[in-house]
Coordinates of N, CA and C and ligand atoms in Angstrom, one line a residue:
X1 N 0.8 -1.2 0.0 CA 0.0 0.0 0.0 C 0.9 1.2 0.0
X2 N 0.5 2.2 -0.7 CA 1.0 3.5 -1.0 C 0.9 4.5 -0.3
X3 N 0.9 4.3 1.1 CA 0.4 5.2 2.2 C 2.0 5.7 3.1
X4 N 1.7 7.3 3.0 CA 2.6 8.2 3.8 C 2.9 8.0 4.5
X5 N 2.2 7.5 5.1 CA 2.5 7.3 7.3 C 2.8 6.0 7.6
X6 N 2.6 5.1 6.8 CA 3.0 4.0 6.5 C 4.7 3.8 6.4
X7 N 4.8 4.7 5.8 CA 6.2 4.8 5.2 C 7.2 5.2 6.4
X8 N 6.7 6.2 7.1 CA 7.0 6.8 7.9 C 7.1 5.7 9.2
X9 N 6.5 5.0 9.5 CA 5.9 4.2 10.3 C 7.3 2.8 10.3
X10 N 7.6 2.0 9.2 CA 8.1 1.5 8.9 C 10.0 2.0 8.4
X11 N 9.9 3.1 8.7 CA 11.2 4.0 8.5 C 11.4 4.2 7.2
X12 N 10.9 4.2 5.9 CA 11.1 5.0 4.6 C 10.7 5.9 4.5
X13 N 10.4 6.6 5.4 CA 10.7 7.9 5.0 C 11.2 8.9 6.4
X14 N 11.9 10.0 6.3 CA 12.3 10.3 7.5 C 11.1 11.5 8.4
X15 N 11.5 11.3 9.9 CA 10.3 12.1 10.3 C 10.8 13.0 11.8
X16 N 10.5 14.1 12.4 CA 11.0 14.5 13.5 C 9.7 13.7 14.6
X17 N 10.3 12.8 15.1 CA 9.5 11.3 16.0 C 9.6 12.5 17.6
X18 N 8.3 12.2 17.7 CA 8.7 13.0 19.4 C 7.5 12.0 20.1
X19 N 7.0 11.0 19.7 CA 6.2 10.1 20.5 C 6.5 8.6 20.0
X20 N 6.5 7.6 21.0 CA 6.3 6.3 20.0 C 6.1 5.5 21.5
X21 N 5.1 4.3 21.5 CA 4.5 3.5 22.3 C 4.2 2.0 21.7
X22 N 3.7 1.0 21.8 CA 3.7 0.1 21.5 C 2.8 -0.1 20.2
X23 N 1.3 1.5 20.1 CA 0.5 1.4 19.0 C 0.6 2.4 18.3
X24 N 1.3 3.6 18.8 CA 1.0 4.6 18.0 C 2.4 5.4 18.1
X25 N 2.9 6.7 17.2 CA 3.5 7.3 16.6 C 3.6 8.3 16.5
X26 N 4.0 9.5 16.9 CA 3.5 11.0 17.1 C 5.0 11.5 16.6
X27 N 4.6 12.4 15.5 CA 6.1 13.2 14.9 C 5.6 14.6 14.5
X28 N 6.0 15.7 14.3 CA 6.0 16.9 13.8 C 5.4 16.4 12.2
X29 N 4.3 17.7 12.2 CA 4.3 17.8 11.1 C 4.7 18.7 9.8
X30 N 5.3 18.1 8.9 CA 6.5 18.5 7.9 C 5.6 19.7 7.1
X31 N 4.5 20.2 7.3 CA 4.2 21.3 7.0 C 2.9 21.7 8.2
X32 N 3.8 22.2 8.9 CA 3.1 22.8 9.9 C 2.7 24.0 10.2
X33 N 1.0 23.9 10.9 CA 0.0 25.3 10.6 C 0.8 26.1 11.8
X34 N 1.4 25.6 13.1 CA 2.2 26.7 13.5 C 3.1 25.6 14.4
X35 N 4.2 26.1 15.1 CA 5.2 25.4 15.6 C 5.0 24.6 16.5
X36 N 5.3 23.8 16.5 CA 5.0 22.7 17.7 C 3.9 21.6 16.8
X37 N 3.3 21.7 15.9 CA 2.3 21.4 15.2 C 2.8 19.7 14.7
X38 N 1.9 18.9 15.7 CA 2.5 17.2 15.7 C 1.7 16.3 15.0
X39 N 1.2 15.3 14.8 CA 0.6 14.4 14.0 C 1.0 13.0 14.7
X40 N -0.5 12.6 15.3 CA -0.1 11.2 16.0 C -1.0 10.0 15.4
X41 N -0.6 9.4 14.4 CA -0.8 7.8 14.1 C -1.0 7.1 14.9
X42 N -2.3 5.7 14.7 CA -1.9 4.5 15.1 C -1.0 3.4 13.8
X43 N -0.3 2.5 15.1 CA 1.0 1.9 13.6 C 0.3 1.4 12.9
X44 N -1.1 0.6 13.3 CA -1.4 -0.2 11.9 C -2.1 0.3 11.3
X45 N -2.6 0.1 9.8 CA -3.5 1.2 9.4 C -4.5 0.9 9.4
X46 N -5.5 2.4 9.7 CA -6.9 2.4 10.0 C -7.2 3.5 9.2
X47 N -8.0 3.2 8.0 CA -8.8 4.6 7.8 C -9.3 5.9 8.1
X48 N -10.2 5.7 9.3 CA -10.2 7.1 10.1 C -9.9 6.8 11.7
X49 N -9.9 8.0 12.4 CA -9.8 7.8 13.5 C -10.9 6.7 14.9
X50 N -11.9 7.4 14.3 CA -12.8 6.4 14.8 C -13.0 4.8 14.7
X51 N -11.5 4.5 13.8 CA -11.2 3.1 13.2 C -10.2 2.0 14.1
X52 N -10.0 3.3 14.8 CA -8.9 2.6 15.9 C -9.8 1.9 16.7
X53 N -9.5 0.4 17.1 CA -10.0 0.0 18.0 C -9.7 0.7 19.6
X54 N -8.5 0.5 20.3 CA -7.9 1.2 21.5 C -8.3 3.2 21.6
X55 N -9.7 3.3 21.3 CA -9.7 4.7 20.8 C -9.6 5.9 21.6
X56 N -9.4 5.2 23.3 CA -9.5 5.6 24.6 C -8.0 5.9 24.8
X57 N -7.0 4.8 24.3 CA -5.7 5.0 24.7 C -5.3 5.8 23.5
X58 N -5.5 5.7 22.6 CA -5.4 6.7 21.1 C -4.9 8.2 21.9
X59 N -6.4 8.2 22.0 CA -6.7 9.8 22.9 C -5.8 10.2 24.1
X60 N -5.8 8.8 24.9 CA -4.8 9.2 25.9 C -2.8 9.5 25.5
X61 N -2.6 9.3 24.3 CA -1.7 9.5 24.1 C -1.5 10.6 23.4
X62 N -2.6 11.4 23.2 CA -2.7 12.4 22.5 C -2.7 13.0 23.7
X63 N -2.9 12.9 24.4 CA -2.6 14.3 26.0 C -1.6 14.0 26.4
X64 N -1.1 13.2 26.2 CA 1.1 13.0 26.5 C 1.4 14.1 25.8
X65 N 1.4 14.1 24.4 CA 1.6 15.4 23.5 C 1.5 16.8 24.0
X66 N 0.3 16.6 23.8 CA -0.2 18.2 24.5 C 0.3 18.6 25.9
X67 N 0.3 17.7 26.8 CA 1.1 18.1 28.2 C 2.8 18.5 27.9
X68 N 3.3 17.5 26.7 CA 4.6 18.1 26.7 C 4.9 19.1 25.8
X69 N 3.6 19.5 25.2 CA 4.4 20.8 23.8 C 3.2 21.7 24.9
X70 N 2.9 22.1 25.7 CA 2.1 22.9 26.4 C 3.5 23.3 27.2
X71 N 3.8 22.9 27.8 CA 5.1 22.7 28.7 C 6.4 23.5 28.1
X72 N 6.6 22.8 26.8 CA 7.9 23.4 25.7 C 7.8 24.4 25.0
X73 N 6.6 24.2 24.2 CA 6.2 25.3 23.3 C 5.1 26.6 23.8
X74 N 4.7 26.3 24.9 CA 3.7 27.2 25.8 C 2.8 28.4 24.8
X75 N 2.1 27.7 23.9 CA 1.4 28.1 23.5 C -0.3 28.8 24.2
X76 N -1.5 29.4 24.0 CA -2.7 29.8 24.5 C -3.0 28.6 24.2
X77 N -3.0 28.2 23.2 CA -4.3 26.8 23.7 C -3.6 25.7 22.7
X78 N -4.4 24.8 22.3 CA -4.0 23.4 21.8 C -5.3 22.8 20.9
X79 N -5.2 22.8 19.9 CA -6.3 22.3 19.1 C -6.5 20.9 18.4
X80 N -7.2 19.6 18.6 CA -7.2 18.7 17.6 C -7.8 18.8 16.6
X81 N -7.1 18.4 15.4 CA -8.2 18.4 14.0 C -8.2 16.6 13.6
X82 N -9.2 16.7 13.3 CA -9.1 14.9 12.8 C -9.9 14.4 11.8
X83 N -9.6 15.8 10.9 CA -10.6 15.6 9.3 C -10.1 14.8 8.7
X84 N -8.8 14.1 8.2 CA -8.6 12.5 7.8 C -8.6 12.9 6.3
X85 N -9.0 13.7 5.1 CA -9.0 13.8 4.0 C -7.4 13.9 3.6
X86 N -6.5 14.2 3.9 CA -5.4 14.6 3.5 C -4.0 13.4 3.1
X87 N -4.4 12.5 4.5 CA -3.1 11.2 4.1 C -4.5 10.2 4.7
X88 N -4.6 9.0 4.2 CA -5.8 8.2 4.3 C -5.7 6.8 5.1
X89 N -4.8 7.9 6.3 CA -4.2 6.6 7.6 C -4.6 8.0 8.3
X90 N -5.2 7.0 9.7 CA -5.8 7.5 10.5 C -5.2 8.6 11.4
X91 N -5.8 10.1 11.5 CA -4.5 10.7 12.1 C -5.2 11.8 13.3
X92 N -4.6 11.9 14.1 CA -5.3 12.9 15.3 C -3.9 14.4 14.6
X93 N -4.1 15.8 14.6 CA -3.3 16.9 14.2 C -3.5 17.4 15.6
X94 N -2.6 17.7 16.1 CA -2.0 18.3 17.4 C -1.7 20.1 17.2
X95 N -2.6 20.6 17.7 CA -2.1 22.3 16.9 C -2.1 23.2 17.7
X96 N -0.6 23.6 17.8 CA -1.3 24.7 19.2 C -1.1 26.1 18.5
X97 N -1.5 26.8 19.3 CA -2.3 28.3 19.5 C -1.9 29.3 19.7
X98 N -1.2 30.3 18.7 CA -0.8 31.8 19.7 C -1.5 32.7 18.9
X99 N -1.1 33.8 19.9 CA -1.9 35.2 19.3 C -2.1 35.7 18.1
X100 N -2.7 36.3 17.4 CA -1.8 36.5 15.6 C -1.6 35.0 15.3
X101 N -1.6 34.1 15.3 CA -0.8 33.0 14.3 C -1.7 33.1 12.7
X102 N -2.5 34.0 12.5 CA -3.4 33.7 11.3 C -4.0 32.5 11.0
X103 N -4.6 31.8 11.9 CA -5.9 30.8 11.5 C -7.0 31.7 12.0
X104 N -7.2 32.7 12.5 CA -8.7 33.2 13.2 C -9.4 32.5 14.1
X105 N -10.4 32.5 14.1 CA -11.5 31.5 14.9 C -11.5 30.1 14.8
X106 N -10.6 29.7 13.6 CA -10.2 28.1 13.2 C -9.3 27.6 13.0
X107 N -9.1 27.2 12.3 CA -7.6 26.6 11.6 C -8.0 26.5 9.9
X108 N -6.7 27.1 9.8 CA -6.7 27.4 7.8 C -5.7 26.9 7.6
X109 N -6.4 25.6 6.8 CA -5.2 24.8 6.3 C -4.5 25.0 5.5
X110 N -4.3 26.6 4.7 CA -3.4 27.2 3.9 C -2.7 28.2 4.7
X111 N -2.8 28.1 6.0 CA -1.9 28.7 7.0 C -0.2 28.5 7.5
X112 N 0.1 27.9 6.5 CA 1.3 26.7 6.9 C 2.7 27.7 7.2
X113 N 3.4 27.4 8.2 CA 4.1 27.8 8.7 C 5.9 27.6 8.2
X114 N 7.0 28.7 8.1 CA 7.9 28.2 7.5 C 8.9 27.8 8.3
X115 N 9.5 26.8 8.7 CA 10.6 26.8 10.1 C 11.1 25.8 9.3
X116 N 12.5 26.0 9.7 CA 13.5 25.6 9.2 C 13.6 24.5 9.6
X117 N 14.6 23.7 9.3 CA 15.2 22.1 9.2 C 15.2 21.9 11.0
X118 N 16.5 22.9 11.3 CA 17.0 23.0 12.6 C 16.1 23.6 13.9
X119 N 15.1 24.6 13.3 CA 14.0 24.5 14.2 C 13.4 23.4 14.8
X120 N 13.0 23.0 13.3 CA 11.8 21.2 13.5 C 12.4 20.9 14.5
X121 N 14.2 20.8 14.3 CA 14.8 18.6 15.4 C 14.8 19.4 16.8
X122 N 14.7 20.8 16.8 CA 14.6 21.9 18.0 C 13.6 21.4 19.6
X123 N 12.6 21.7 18.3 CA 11.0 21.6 18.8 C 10.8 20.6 19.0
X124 N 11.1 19.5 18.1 CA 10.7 17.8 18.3 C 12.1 17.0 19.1
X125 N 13.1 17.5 19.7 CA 13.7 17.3 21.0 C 13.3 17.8 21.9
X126 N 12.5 19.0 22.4 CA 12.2 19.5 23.2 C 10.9 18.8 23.6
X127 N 9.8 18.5 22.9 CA 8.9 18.0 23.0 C 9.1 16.3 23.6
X128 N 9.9 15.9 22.8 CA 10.1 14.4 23.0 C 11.2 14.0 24.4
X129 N 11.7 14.9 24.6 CA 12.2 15.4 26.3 C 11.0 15.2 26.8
X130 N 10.3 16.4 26.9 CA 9.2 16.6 27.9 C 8.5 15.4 27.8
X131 N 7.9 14.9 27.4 CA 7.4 13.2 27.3 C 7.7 12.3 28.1
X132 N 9.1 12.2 28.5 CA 9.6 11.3 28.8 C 9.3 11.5 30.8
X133 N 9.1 13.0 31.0 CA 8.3 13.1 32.3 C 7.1 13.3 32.6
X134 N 6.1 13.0 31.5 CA 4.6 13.3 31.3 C 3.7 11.5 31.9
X135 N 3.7 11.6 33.0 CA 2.8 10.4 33.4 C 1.9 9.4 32.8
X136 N 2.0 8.2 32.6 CA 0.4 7.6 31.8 C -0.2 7.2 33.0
Ligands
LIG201 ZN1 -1.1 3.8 6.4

């Protein structure tokens, strides 16, 4: 199968990894609506989110995230998107929030943010630090 996160998943392709557990995968996303901006997979593939079986622990691993890019990146708030149209493996978008960032009242997915190479492994060491003292 010809799937992105797949690829990613199985190491062909490279990714800034700041989560990983026995089902799921959490890395920066390579075109991100503002910094800190993560993307967490389950490994095997599921269509949409609601496809995960474990959709409790899904979720709970998505507040690992958020506790540690709340912490690193200390953004106003923290937003999930999980419209699924874009890569067609199941995905929670991690997005956090400042002032002015230009989404408005939502998120505009032509909002994309430019940071550099060395930013990313920045932000996704700092995150993936903070993790490692975030409780399950
Ligand atoms: Zn996939």
């Amino acid at each position: 199968m010809d799937c992105v996160f797949c690829k990613i998943i199985k190491g062909e392709l490279p990714s800034y990894k700041i989560y990983e557990d026995e089902n799921f995968l959490g890395f920066l996303d390579i075109r991100p609506l503002n910094p800190g901006n993560s993307i967490l997979i389950p490994k095997k593939h599921y269509r949409w989110v609601y496809d995960v079986p474990n959709f409790g622990e899904y979720w709970e691993a998505a507040k690992k995230i958020v506790i540690a890019t709340e912490k690193t990146i200390k953004p106003n708030s923290i937003n999930f998107l999980t419209l699924g149209y874009e890569v067609p493996h199941a995905h929670i978008r991690i997005i956090p929030r400042f002032d002015n960032d230009n989404h408005t009242d939502g998120i505009r997915l032509s909002a994309i943010k430019n940071i550099s190479k060395e930013r990313m492994e920045e932000i996704a060491n700092k995150i993936r630090e903070a993790i490692k003292s975030v409780k399950s």
